[in-house]
Coordinates of C-alpha atoms in Angstrom, one line a residue:
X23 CA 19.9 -9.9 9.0
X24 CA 16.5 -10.4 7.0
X25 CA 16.4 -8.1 4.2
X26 CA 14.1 -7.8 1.5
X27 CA 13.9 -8.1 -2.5
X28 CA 12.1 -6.2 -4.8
X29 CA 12.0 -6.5 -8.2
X30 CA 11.0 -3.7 -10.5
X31 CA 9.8 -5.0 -14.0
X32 CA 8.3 -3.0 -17.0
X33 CA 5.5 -3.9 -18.4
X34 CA 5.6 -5.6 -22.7
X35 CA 5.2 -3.6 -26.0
X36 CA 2.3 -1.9 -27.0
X37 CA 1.1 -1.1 -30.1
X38 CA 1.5 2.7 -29.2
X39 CA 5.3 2.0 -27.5
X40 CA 6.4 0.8 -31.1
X41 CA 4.5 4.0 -32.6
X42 CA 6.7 6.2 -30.3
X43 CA 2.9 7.8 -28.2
X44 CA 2.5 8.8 -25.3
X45 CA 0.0 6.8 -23.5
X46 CA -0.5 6.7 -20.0
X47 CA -4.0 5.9 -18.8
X48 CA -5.4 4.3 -22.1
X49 CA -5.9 1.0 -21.2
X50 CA -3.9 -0.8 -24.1
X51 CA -2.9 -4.4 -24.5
X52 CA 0.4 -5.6 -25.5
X53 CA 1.3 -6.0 -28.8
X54 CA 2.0 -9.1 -30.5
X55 CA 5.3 -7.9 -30.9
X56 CA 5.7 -7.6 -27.4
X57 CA 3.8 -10.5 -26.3
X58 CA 6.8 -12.5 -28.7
X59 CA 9.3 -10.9 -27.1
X60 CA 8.1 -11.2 -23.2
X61 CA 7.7 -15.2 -24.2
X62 CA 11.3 -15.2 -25.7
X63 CA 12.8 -13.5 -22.5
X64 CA 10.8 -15.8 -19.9
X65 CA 12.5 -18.2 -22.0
X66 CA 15.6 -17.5 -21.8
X67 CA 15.2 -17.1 -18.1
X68 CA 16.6 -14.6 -15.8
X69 CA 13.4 -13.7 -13.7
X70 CA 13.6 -14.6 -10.2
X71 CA 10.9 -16.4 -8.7
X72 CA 8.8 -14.8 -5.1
X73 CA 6.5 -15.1 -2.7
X74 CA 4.1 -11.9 -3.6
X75 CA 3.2 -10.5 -6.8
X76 CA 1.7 -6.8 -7.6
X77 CA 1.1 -4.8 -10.4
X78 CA -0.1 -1.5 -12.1
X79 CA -3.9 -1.7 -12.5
X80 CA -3.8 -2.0 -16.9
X81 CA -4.1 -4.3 -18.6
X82 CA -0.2 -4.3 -20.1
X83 CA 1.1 -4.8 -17.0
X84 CA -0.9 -7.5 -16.0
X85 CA -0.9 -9.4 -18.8
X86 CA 3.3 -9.3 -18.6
X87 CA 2.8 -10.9 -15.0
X88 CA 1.1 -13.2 -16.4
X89 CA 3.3 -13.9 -19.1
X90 CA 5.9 -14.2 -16.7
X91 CA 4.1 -15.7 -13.8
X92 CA 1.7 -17.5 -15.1
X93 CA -1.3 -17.9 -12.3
X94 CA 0.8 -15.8 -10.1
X95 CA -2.4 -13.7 -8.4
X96 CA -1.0 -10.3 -8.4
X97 CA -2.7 -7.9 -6.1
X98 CA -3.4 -4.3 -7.7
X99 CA -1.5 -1.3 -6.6
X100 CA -3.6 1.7 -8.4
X101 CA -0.8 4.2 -6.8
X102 CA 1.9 2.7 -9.2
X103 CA -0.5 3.6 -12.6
X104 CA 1.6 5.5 -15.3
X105 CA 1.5 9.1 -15.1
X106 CA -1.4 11.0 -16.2
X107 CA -0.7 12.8 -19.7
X108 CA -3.4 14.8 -20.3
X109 CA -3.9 17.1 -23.4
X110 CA -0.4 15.4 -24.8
X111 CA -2.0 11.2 -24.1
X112 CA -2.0 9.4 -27.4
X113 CA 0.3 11.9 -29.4
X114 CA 3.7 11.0 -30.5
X115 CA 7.0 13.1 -30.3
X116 CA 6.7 14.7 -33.7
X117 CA 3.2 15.7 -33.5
X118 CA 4.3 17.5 -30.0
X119 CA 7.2 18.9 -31.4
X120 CA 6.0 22.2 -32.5
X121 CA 4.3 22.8 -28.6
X122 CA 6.9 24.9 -26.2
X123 CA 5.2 24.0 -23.0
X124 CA 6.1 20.2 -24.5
X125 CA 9.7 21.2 -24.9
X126 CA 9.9 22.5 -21.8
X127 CA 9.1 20.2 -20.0
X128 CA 11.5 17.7 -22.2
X129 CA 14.1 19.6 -20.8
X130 CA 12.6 20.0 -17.1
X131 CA 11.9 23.7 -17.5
X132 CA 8.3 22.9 -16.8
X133 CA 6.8 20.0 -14.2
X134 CA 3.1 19.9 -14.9
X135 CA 1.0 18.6 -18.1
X136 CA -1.6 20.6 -19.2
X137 CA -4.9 18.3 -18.3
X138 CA -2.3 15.9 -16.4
X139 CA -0.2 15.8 -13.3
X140 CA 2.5 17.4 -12.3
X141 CA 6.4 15.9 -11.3
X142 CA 5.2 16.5 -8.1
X143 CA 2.0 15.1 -7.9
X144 CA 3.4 12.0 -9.8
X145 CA 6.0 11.5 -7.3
X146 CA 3.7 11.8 -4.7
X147 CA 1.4 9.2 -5.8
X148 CA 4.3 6.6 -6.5
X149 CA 6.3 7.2 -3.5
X150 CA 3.4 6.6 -1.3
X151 CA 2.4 3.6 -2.9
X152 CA 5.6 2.2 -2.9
X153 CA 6.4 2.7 0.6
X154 CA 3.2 1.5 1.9
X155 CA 3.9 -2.0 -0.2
X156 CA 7.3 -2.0 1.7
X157 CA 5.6 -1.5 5.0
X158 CA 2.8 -4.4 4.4
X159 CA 6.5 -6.9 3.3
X160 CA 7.7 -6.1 6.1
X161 CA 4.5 -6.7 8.6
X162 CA 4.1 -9.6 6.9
X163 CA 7.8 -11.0 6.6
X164 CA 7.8 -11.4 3.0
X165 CA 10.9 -11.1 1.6
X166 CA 11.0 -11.6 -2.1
X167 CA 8.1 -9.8 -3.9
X168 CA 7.4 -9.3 -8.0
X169 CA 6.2 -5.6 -8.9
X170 CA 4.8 -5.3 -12.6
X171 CA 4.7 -1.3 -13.3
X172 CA 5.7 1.2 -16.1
X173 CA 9.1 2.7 -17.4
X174 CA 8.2 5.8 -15.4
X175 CA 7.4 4.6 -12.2
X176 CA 10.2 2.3 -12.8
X177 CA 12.7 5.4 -13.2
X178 CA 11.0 7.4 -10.6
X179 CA 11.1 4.8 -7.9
X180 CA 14.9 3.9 -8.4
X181 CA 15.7 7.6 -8.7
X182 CA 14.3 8.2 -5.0
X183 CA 15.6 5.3 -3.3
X184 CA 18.5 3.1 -5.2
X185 CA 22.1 3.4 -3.8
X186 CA 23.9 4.3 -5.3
X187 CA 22.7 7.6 -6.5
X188 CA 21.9 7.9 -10.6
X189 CA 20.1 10.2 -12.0
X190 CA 17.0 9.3 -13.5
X191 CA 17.6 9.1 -17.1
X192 CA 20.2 6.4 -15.8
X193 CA 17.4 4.2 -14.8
X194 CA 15.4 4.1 -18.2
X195 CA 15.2 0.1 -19.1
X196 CA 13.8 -1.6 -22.5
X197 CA 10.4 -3.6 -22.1
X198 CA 10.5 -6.8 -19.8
X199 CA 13.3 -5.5 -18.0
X200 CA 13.6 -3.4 -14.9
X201 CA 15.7 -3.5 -11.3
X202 CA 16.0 -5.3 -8.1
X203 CA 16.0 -3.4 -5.0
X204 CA 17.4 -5.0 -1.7
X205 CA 15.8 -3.5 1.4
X206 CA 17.3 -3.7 4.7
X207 CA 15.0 -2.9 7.1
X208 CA 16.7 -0.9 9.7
X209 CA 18.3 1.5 7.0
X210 CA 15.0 2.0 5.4
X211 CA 13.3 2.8 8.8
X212 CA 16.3 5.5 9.7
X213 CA 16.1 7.0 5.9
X214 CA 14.1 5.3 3.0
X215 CA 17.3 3.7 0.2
X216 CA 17.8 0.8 -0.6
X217 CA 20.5 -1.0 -2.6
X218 CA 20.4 -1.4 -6.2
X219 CA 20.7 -4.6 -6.7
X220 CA 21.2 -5.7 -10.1
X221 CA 19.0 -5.8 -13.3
X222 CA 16.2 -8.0 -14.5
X223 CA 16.3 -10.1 -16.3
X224 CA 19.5 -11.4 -14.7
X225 CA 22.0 -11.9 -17.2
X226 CA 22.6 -16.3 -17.5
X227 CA 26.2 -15.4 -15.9
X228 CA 24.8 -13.9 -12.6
X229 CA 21.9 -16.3 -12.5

């Protein structure tokens, strides 16, 4: 039975990742830092090779594809942009320490950001995304496909539909890394899972 593979990256360092800031739409490139450390880990191997290649519409995720893949020609998915942060984009931790509605919703006592979007509205965006992306693989029988996003997307998306069930903390993976998910098509058209099906970059034992 045909099934299909796809594999969840996040994108390099930035500047503000090492500074510990919140950035979701700034448009930021990766660090040099990260750029070292993206070229050490392509090295090193582990990155499995596929037919179609997408990506989160800034610039730090396409420049990791490219890192990766070099010339790959990834097609942009704007629905899989990191979430909106509003009033709290570009702060760090400690200067949004002192800010309750910041605490709460740390600690999931609150879903929206004020000036940003809610859990819901985040969720909504990504899942949508992501299923229509499974829906075009499928029309088009492609069964190994690249996706260059963010740590929350990445979380959010193996949250919903990775088997087996984690919660979403579980899913939180270091820069360059990320997931492979294994789609079989008539589970996913009776209930949208999918397997989880191993990390990336695949350790040189399982490679």
């Amino acid at each position: 039975m045909k099934t299909y593979k796809i594999h969840l990256i996040r994108h390099g360092l930035t500047d503000a990742n090492e500074r510990g800031i919140y950035i979701g739409r700034t448009d930021l490139p990766l660090s040099p830092a990260g750029l070292s450390r993206l070229l050490a880990m392509k090295k090193a191997g582990g990155y499995p090779p596929a037919r179609r290649f997408f990506t989160s519409p800034l610039l730090r995720c396409r420049q990791t594809l490219e890192v990766l893949y070099p010339g790959c020609h990834a097609e942009i998915l704007p629905g899989l942009a990191e979430c909106n942060f509003g009033e709290w984009e570009g702060k760090s931790v400690r200067e949004l320490k002192a800010d309750d509605r910041f605490q709460d919703w740390i600690a999931g006592r609150r879903a929206e950001i004020p000036g940003g979007e809610s859990a819901q509205e985040f969720q909504n965006r990504v899942t949508a995304e992501f299923e229509r992306l499974v829906e075009q693989l499928m029309r088009a029988g492609d069964t190994d496909a690249v996706v260059c996003t963010h740590g929350g997307v990445v979380m959010l998306l193996m949250a919903r539909y990775a088997l087996p069930r984690q919660p979403i903390a579980a899913w939180a993976g270091p820069d360059g890394g990320g997931f492979t998910l294994r789609i079989t098509p008539g589970i996913w058209m009776r209930e949208p899972v999918a397997e989880a099906a191993g990390e990336l970059p695949v350790p040189p034992a399982a490679s």
